[in-house]
Amino acid sequence: MSAHPGRGDNGRVTDPDQLRLLAVHAHPDDESSKGAATMAKYVAEGARVMVATCTGGERGSVLNPAMDRPEVWERMTEIRTHEMAKAREILGIEQEFLGFVDSGLPEGDPLPPLPEGCFALGDLEEQTRELVALIRRERPHVMTTYDEKGGYPHPDHIRCHEVSMAAFEAAGDPDRFPDAGEPWQPLKLYYNTTFHKERLVALHTAMTDRGIESPYGEWLENWVDKPEDAGRVTTRVPCADYFPTRDQALIAHATQVDPNGRWFTCPIDLQQATWPTEDFQLARCLVDTALPEDDLFAGIRETVHS
Ligand SMILES: [Zn+2]
């Protein structure tokens, strides 16, 4: 018996029938707010889901008033690692830190320079190597990451996109990083697109109709439509049964998430009725599939289980 079920002596994932997903995220907590219900669903169906967390979230602020205490600020890295472990258990996923240092979200005018040694200023080639090594060990069929704008403009999210794209291209190429494991080519890559306008409008309208004050009003009023965002959603994964699991995982990130905050204003049953999917954009695809899709493994499931 191997110490890790489904893994060979070299630590590589070996079960040929298991579908595998690798979600690349910038900070601990991002995995719980972007695609978490999708991950929990695939885990329940028997897939192996790995989250690669690029940074330790060292420069995150405390966004939950109940946790805004000096002893929390002093032990931020340790606490966020612990929170991530809890969320990992709730979602049933595997998770690894890639070991880079949070860049923080620069604020002010002019913006202050990024701190030395941070993820966003690091060497892209070196960072790509770390993710390539993980891909070659985990052998995912599908990857998820953020779009070219990071989903929102945090420098670590943009770098997360760059590293993910570079690693997707390099992992299957025997000439790239030959000492980082046996080549493995993931077949699809998606961007998380859950926070798109159509969904926010639907939730906003549903809450307003039910007499609940929507937290999205101001956000939508200030929304600027960008041509590159039209038609991003190619794939809607039904996962409403796992919305409560997603919320539990989010709450596990206690320093980052206020359980009384706007994340939780919309009742679960209203979300389930109004927008029962998490949504993605298919950005790279090496298999045959027909859009729109409702499954990240469409076009892959058939061959893996053959
Ligand atoms: Zn983040």
XYZ file of C-alpha atoms and ligand atoms in Angstrom:
307
model
C 0.000 0.000 0.000
C 1.244 3.429 -0.867
C 1.165 5.983 1.933
C -0.942 8.180 -0.337
C -3.804 6.286 -1.993
C -3.762 6.761 -5.752
C -0.114 7.754 -5.769
C 2.903 5.777 -6.924
C 6.281 5.605 -5.207
C 7.422 8.752 -6.973
C 4.514 10.702 -5.468
C 2.783 11.006 -8.829
C -0.952 10.549 -9.084
C -1.552 7.181 -10.724
C -5.271 6.300 -10.784
C -5.994 6.316 -14.540
C -9.784 6.480 -14.093
C -9.934 9.474 -11.775
C -10.825 12.872 -13.166
C -8.507 15.536 -11.818
C -8.898 19.285 -11.475
C -6.260 21.825 -10.482
C -7.478 25.263 -9.401
C -4.764 27.899 -9.182
C -5.449 30.774 -6.784
C -3.522 33.772 -5.510
C -4.344 33.779 -1.775
C -5.907 31.508 0.813
C -9.673 32.350 0.669
C -9.771 32.887 -3.121
C -10.560 29.187 -3.615
C -13.631 29.547 -1.372
C -15.084 32.559 -3.199
C -14.368 31.470 -6.784
C -15.516 28.033 -7.906
C -15.771 26.433 -4.450
C -19.178 24.815 -4.967
C -17.938 23.398 -8.279
C -14.935 21.850 -6.541
C -17.078 20.363 -3.744
C -19.392 18.876 -6.363
C -16.584 17.234 -8.314
C -15.060 15.878 -5.096
C -18.457 14.352 -4.188
C -18.520 12.733 -7.626
C -15.125 11.114 -7.036
C -12.774 13.526 -8.762
C -9.469 14.590 -7.242
C -9.370 18.345 -6.773
C -6.160 20.167 -5.939
C -5.847 23.849 -5.140
C -2.489 25.526 -5.703
C -2.319 28.663 -3.567
C 0.418 30.921 -4.937
C 0.992 33.016 -1.795
C 0.491 32.680 1.944
C -1.758 35.754 2.145
C 0.783 37.423 4.433
C -0.288 40.957 3.486
C -4.023 40.474 3.629
C -5.903 42.834 5.896
C -8.362 41.722 8.545
C -11.783 42.123 6.963
C -13.851 40.689 9.804
C -14.369 43.124 12.727
C -14.556 40.219 15.191
C -11.007 39.195 14.223
C -9.461 42.684 14.168
C -7.256 42.193 17.233
C -3.504 42.757 17.711
C -2.831 39.074 18.415
C -4.452 38.182 15.090
C -2.360 40.722 13.152
C 0.820 39.418 14.824
C 0.202 35.813 13.772
C -1.399 36.495 10.385
C 0.552 33.944 8.329
C 0.051 31.145 10.852
C -3.649 31.932 11.235
C -4.266 32.048 7.490
C -2.533 28.675 7.054
C -4.813 27.263 9.722
C -7.887 28.813 8.088
C -6.865 27.312 4.749
C -6.575 23.856 6.349
C -10.116 24.170 7.670
C -11.512 25.271 4.299
C -9.635 22.425 2.618
C -11.335 19.906 4.888
C -14.769 21.418 4.364
C -14.406 21.319 0.570
C -12.794 17.862 0.567
C -9.939 19.086 -1.618
C -6.175 18.711 -1.617
C -4.247 21.952 -1.305
C -0.640 23.123 -1.525
C 1.023 26.484 -1.111
C 3.479 27.351 -3.883
C 5.415 29.407 -1.331
C 5.441 32.904 -2.816
C 4.927 36.050 -0.744
C 1.715 38.103 -0.935
C 2.231 41.445 -2.731
C -0.591 43.193 -0.874
C -3.130 45.420 -2.602
C -1.442 48.794 -3.218
C -3.714 51.709 -2.367
C -3.355 55.478 -2.728
C -2.614 58.035 -5.427
C 0.044 57.646 -6.628
C 0.148 53.926 -5.851
C 3.033 52.940 -3.579
C 5.677 50.578 -5.041
C 5.185 46.850 -4.489
C 7.246 45.389 -1.627
C 10.554 43.798 -2.515
C 10.494 40.011 -2.873
C 6.746 39.805 -3.420
C 4.979 37.413 -5.818
C 4.035 40.059 -8.405
C 7.668 41.213 -8.749
C 9.159 37.707 -8.748
C 10.788 35.847 -11.623
C 8.045 34.466 -13.866
C 10.192 31.593 -15.142
C 11.052 30.442 -11.616
C 7.412 30.686 -10.546
C 6.272 28.799 -13.638
C 8.677 26.004 -12.779
C 7.029 25.518 -9.367
C 3.584 25.200 -10.916
C 4.862 22.956 -13.734
C 6.353 20.593 -11.111
C 2.984 20.456 -9.336
C 1.107 19.841 -12.613
C 3.475 17.004 -13.531
C 2.952 15.406 -10.112
C -0.822 15.918 -9.930
C -1.568 15.312 -13.628
C -4.752 17.388 -13.812
C -7.018 17.089 -16.841
C -8.453 20.548 -16.226
C -7.038 23.745 -14.743
C -8.794 26.895 -13.579
C -7.293 30.329 -13.010
C -8.180 34.038 -13.419
C -8.545 36.022 -16.626
C -5.860 38.363 -17.969
C -7.129 41.162 -15.729
C -6.945 38.950 -12.661
C -10.741 38.916 -12.267
C -10.120 42.021 -10.213
C -6.992 44.151 -10.336
C -4.889 42.728 -7.520
C -1.265 42.344 -8.672
C -1.150 38.778 -7.290
C -4.246 37.799 -9.256
C -2.734 39.097 -12.486
C 0.509 37.244 -11.754
C -1.501 34.123 -10.919
C -2.991 34.338 -14.436
C 0.454 34.754 -16.014
C 1.980 31.834 -14.127
C -1.012 29.584 -14.869
C -0.912 30.311 -18.608
C 2.849 29.800 -18.795
C 2.643 26.539 -16.834
C -0.234 25.218 -18.975
C 1.949 25.775 -22.055
C 5.143 24.346 -20.547
C 3.993 21.344 -18.490
C 3.590 19.003 -21.478
C 6.790 20.093 -23.210
C 9.739 17.772 -22.493
C 12.188 20.554 -23.391
C 10.854 22.871 -20.699
C 11.974 22.302 -17.103
C 13.291 18.751 -17.807
C 14.185 18.281 -14.122
C 10.662 19.157 -12.900
C 9.057 15.780 -13.580
C 7.641 13.801 -16.468
C 5.711 15.980 -18.939
C 1.945 16.152 -18.502
C -0.403 18.209 -20.644
C -3.653 19.400 -19.045
C -6.424 19.392 -21.666
C -8.517 22.405 -20.723
C -8.011 25.687 -18.916
C -10.790 27.903 -17.618
C -11.070 31.371 -16.109
C -13.339 31.835 -13.097
C -16.118 34.221 -14.145
C -18.610 33.908 -11.293
C -18.799 37.665 -10.619
C -20.241 38.677 -13.975
C -22.921 41.297 -14.491
C -25.791 39.054 -15.607
C -25.558 37.010 -12.405
C -25.265 40.056 -10.145
C -28.280 41.686 -11.831
C -30.301 38.479 -11.385
C -29.406 38.219 -7.683
C -29.989 41.945 -7.151
C -33.439 41.740 -8.753
C -34.396 38.581 -6.845
C -33.431 40.160 -3.510
C -35.196 43.434 -4.282
C -38.355 41.515 -5.289
C -38.287 39.704 -1.953
C -37.843 42.947 -0.043
C -34.238 42.248 0.943
C -31.773 45.119 0.675
C -29.319 44.084 -2.042
C -25.596 44.710 -1.475
C -25.032 44.921 -5.231
C -26.913 48.174 -6.026
C -23.956 50.532 -5.920
C -21.645 48.029 -7.583
C -24.068 47.685 -10.494
C -24.699 51.436 -10.753
C -20.976 52.017 -11.199
C -20.518 49.024 -13.508
C -18.688 49.856 -16.753
C -19.281 47.347 -19.554
C -16.050 46.350 -21.268
C -16.053 44.766 -24.725
C -13.618 42.020 -23.654
C -16.061 40.877 -20.957
C -18.970 40.234 -23.342
C -19.501 36.527 -23.900
C -16.946 35.392 -21.335
C -19.218 32.745 -19.851
C -18.911 29.554 -21.895
C -19.584 27.039 -19.140
C -22.137 27.004 -16.336
C -21.662 24.212 -13.819
C -24.814 23.347 -11.826
C -23.666 23.157 -8.195
C -26.456 24.747 -6.108
C -26.516 21.802 -3.657
C -22.980 22.794 -2.666
C -23.634 26.506 -2.003
C -23.898 25.795 1.775
C -20.525 23.986 1.631
C -19.039 26.980 -0.205
C -20.323 29.323 2.514
C -18.869 27.137 5.277
C -15.491 27.170 3.537
C -15.652 30.953 3.205
C -16.505 31.384 6.887
C -13.483 29.208 7.753
C -11.361 32.101 6.440
C -12.358 34.052 9.534
C -9.840 36.895 9.162
C -10.970 37.582 5.593
C -14.700 37.010 5.725
C -17.256 38.687 7.961
C -20.089 36.191 8.543
C -22.415 39.197 8.852
C -21.070 40.816 5.699
C -22.442 41.195 2.202
C -21.292 37.774 1.018
C -24.113 36.286 3.027
C -26.926 38.795 2.423
C -28.622 36.737 -0.288
C -30.390 33.712 1.245
C -29.110 30.377 -0.044
C -32.525 29.268 -1.322
C -32.841 32.469 -3.338
C -29.372 31.957 -4.856
C -30.214 28.340 -5.636
C -33.434 29.351 -7.378
C -32.016 32.404 -9.164
C -28.537 31.370 -10.304
C -27.817 27.702 -9.517
C -24.444 27.569 -11.297
C -20.867 28.732 -11.025
C -19.603 30.080 -14.296
C -16.388 29.803 -16.253
C -14.760 30.849 -19.504
C -13.051 28.148 -21.533
C -9.756 29.788 -22.455
C -7.637 26.850 -23.709
C -8.961 23.556 -25.026
C -7.195 20.572 -26.571
C -10.252 18.289 -26.791
C -13.521 18.371 -28.715
C -16.331 20.083 -26.860
C -19.469 22.010 -27.771
C -20.218 25.409 -26.239
C -22.022 26.277 -24.088
C -21.021 23.562 -21.635
C -22.260 22.546 -18.183
C -19.246 20.439 -17.170
C -15.551 21.337 -16.875
C -14.714 17.767 -17.872
C -16.861 17.785 -21.056
C -14.861 16.103 -23.823
C -12.529 14.498 -21.248
C -14.888 12.371 -19.144
C -15.535 10.088 -22.122
C -11.867 9.251 -22.721
C -10.750 8.958 -19.077
C -13.525 6.516 -18.235
C -13.138 4.462 -21.401
Zn -6.864 37.077 -3.627
